[in-house]
C-alpha positions as CSV (number, residue, x, y, z in Angstrom):
1,X,124.9,72.0,82.1
2,X,123.6,75.7,82.9
3,X,127.2,76.7,84.0
4,X,128.6,75.0,80.9
5,X,126.1,77.2,78.2
6,X,126.9,80.3,80.3
7,X,130.6,79.7,79.9
8,X,130.1,79.1,76.0
9,X,127.8,81.9,75.7
10,X,130.5,84.3,77.2
11,X,132.5,83.5,74.5
12,X,130.2,84.3,71.7
13,X,130.6,87.2,69.4
14,X,127.4,87.3,67.4
15,X,123.8,86.3,69.4
16,X,120.4,85.9,67.7
17,X,117.3,86.2,69.9
18,X,113.9,87.4,70.2
19,X,112.8,89.1,73.6
20,X,114.0,91.3,76.0
21,X,114.4,88.6,78.6
22,X,117.1,86.6,76.3
23,X,118.6,90.1,75.3
24,X,119.3,91.2,79.0
25,X,120.6,87.8,79.8
26,X,123.1,87.9,76.8
27,X,123.9,91.3,77.7
28,X,124.8,90.1,81.4
29,X,126.7,86.9,80.2
30,X,128.3,88.1,76.7
31,X,128.5,91.6,77.1
32,X,130.8,92.1,74.0
33,X,128.6,90.1,71.7
34,X,126.4,91.5,69.3
35,X,122.8,90.9,69.5
36,X,120.6,90.5,66.3
37,X,116.9,90.4,66.8
38,X,115.1,87.2,65.1
39,X,111.3,86.8,65.3
40,X,109.7,83.3,65.7
41,X,109.1,80.9,62.7
42,X,106.7,78.5,63.4
43,X,105.5,75.3,61.8
44,X,103.7,76.2,58.4
45,X,100.6,74.5,59.4
46,X,99.6,76.9,61.9
47,X,99.6,80.1,59.5
48,X,96.6,78.9,57.3
49,X,93.4,77.0,57.6
50,X,90.5,77.0,60.2
51,X,90.8,79.5,62.8
52,X,89.9,79.2,66.8
53,X,86.2,80.0,67.6
54,X,84.1,80.2,70.6
55,X,82.3,76.7,71.2
56,X,78.5,76.6,71.4
57,X,77.1,77.7,74.7
58,X,76.9,75.0,77.7
59,X,79.7,73.1,76.5
60,X,82.1,71.7,78.9
61,X,85.0,74.0,79.1
62,X,88.3,72.6,77.8
63,X,91.7,74.2,79.1
64,X,94.7,72.9,76.9
65,X,98.1,72.8,78.7
66,X,100.9,72.2,75.9
67,X,103.4,70.2,78.0
68,X,103.2,68.8,81.7
69,X,105.9,66.4,82.1
70,X,108.5,68.6,84.0
71,X,108.3,70.9,86.8
72,X,109.1,73.8,85.0
73,X,105.9,73.7,82.8
74,X,104.0,74.0,86.1
75,X,101.4,71.5,85.9
76,X,101.3,71.1,89.8
77,X,100.2,74.9,89.8
78,X,97.3,74.1,87.6
79,X,96.1,71.3,89.6
80,X,95.8,73.7,92.4
81,X,94.1,76.1,90.6
82,X,91.4,73.6,89.2
83,X,89.2,73.3,92.4
84,X,88.2,77.1,91.9
85,X,87.5,76.4,88.2
86,X,85.5,73.4,89.0
87,X,83.5,75.2,91.9
88,X,82.0,77.3,89.0
89,X,82.3,74.9,85.8
90,X,82.0,71.4,87.3
91,X,82.6,69.5,84.2
92,X,85.5,71.4,82.9
93,X,88.3,69.5,81.8
94,X,92.0,70.1,81.5
95,X,93.6,68.4,78.5
96,X,97.6,67.9,78.7
97,X,99.6,67.0,75.6
98,X,101.9,64.1,76.0
99,X,101.8,61.0,77.8
100,X,99.9,59.9,80.9
101,X,101.7,59.0,84.3
102,X,103.0,55.1,83.6
103,X,101.1,52.2,85.1
104,X,102.7,48.7,84.5
105,X,101.0,47.1,87.5
106,X,101.8,47.0,91.1
107,X,105.3,45.1,90.8
108,X,106.8,47.7,88.5
109,X,104.8,50.8,90.1
110,X,107.5,51.6,92.8
111,X,110.1,51.6,89.9
112,X,108.4,53.9,87.8
113,X,107.4,56.0,90.5
114,X,111.1,56.5,91.5
115,X,111.9,57.1,87.6
116,X,109.4,59.8,87.2
117,X,108.9,61.6,90.6
118,X,107.1,64.5,89.2
119,X,104.3,62.9,87.4
120,X,103.9,60.9,90.7
121,X,103.8,64.5,92.8
122,X,101.2,65.7,90.4
123,X,99.1,62.6,90.2
124,X,98.9,62.6,94.2
125,X,98.2,66.2,94.2
126,X,95.5,65.8,91.9
127,X,93.6,62.9,93.8
128,X,94.2,65.0,97.1
129,X,92.4,67.7,95.9
130,X,89.8,65.9,94.0
131,X,90.4,66.8,90.7
132,X,92.0,63.7,89.1
133,X,88.9,63.0,86.7
134,X,89.4,66.5,85.2
135,X,92.7,65.7,83.8
136,X,93.2,63.9,80.5
137,X,96.3,63.2,78.8
138,X,96.4,63.3,74.7
139,X,99.3,61.2,74.2
140,X,102.0,62.6,71.7
141,X,100.6,64.8,68.9
142,X,102.1,65.7,65.8
143,X,101.3,69.0,64.2
144,X,98.1,68.3,62.6
145,X,96.6,66.7,65.9
146,X,98.4,69.6,68.0
147,X,96.3,72.2,65.8
148,X,93.3,70.2,66.0
149,X,93.8,70.3,70.0
150,X,94.0,73.6,70.0
151,X,90.7,74.4,68.4
152,X,88.9,71.9,70.4
153,X,89.8,73.9,73.6
154,X,88.1,77.2,74.8
155,X,91.7,78.4,76.7
156,X,95.3,77.8,75.9
157,X,97.2,77.7,79.2
158,X,101.0,78.4,79.7
159,X,102.0,78.9,83.2
160,X,105.4,77.8,82.9
161,X,108.2,79.1,85.6
162,X,110.4,80.2,82.8
163,X,110.1,80.5,79.1
164,X,112.0,82.9,76.3
165,X,109.8,82.6,73.5
166,X,107.3,79.4,73.5
167,X,106.3,78.1,70.2
168,X,103.0,76.8,71.7
169,X,102.0,80.1,72.7
170,X,102.7,81.6,69.2
171,X,100.7,78.8,67.5
172,X,97.8,79.1,69.7
173,X,98.0,82.9,68.9
174,X,98.2,82.1,65.4
175,X,94.8,80.6,65.8
176,X,93.4,83.5,67.3
177,X,92.9,81.3,70.8
178,X,92.2,83.0,74.0
179,X,95.6,83.0,75.9
180,X,96.1,82.7,79.7
181,X,99.9,82.8,80.7
182,X,102.5,83.5,83.5
183,X,104.3,86.9,83.4
184,X,107.4,84.8,83.1
185,X,110.7,85.5,81.0
186,X,109.8,86.4,77.5
187,X,106.0,85.8,77.7
188,X,105.1,89.3,77.9
189,X,106.9,90.2,74.8
190,X,104.9,88.2,73.0
191,X,101.5,88.8,74.4
192,X,100.0,91.9,75.7
193,X,98.2,91.5,79.0
194,X,94.8,92.8,78.8
195,X,94.9,93.3,75.0
196,X,95.9,89.8,73.5
197,X,95.4,87.7,76.5
198,X,95.7,87.7,80.3
199,X,99.0,87.2,81.9
200,X,99.3,86.4,86.0
201,X,102.4,87.4,88.2
202,X,104.2,84.7,90.0
203,X,103.9,81.5,88.0
204,X,102.9,79.4,91.0
205,X,100.4,81.6,92.4
206,X,97.3,79.3,91.6
207,X,94.9,81.6,93.1
208,X,95.9,84.4,90.4
209,X,95.9,81.7,87.9
210,X,92.5,80.5,88.6
211,X,91.1,84.1,88.7
212,X,92.5,84.5,85.2
213,X,91.0,81.4,83.9
214,X,87.5,82.1,85.3
215,X,87.6,85.4,84.0
216,X,88.5,84.1,80.3
217,X,85.6,81.6,80.7
218,X,83.2,83.9,82.1
219,X,84.0,86.6,79.2
220,X,80.9,87.4,77.3
221,X,82.7,86.7,73.7
222,X,84.7,83.6,75.4
223,X,87.6,85.5,74.9
224,X,87.3,85.9,71.1
225,X,88.1,89.6,70.7
226,X,91.6,89.0,73.0
227,X,92.4,86.0,70.7
228,X,91.8,87.9,67.4
229,X,94.2,90.6,68.8
230,X,96.6,87.6,69.8
231,X,96.5,86.6,66.2
232,X,97.1,89.9,64.5
233,X,100.0,90.0,66.8
234,X,101.5,86.9,65.9
235,X,100.9,87.4,62.2
C-alpha cells in the first residue's frame, strides 16, 4: 500500500500539507509538485465551551491516550512507562479511547488472540509489569464524549511512532490541556517543546516518556501554563 501511495504521489502536480515533515516527504517523493500549506480544521465542538482546568488536589491522576489499537500508536511503550508513574502515584489511571481486548470465553479466545495479536501483546505486557489494573478502555467515543474524556484527564498523551498533524493533539491543545507527546513526524511543528507541552525523543523510550509524565504531574500548576500556551497556539 505504501509503495502504491508513493507512486501516486510522484505523479501529483499539486500537494497540500501542514508540517515540515510532510513537506519534506513531498519534496522527496514528488519534487516537481507545487506545495500549498493548509492548517488544521478540527471538529467544531472543540472551538467553544468549557476548557480544561487542573483538577482538585490529591485526585487520582488520569492519563488519556486517544488510540491504542495498533502498534504505531505505541500503547506498549506507555505500559512500559507506567511502573515509574505508579511508583509515585499508586492510584494513577490510563484511560484509552476505544474497545478493550475482546474476550468471548475460553473456546474463542485462541481465535481472537490470533486475530488481534497486538492487543494480546499489550494485555500480557501489562500483566507482566503489574499495571493491568491501571488500564481502562472507554469504548468508542463520539465527539462530545471524546471532549469530556479530555476534560476529565490530567495529561493528554500522544506517544506515536509516526504522525503528521494528529487531530487528537490539536483538540487537546484547543481545550488547553497539558500535553506529552513523542518528538515524531509533524508533532514538533504543532507543539513547541517546553513552551506549549513536553516532547520526548525516541518514541519507544519508555524511561523518557515516564520522566515527561512525572514532570507534568508534579508541576506546581499541574501543567496549566503549558496548556494555556498550547491553546493560544492552536487557536
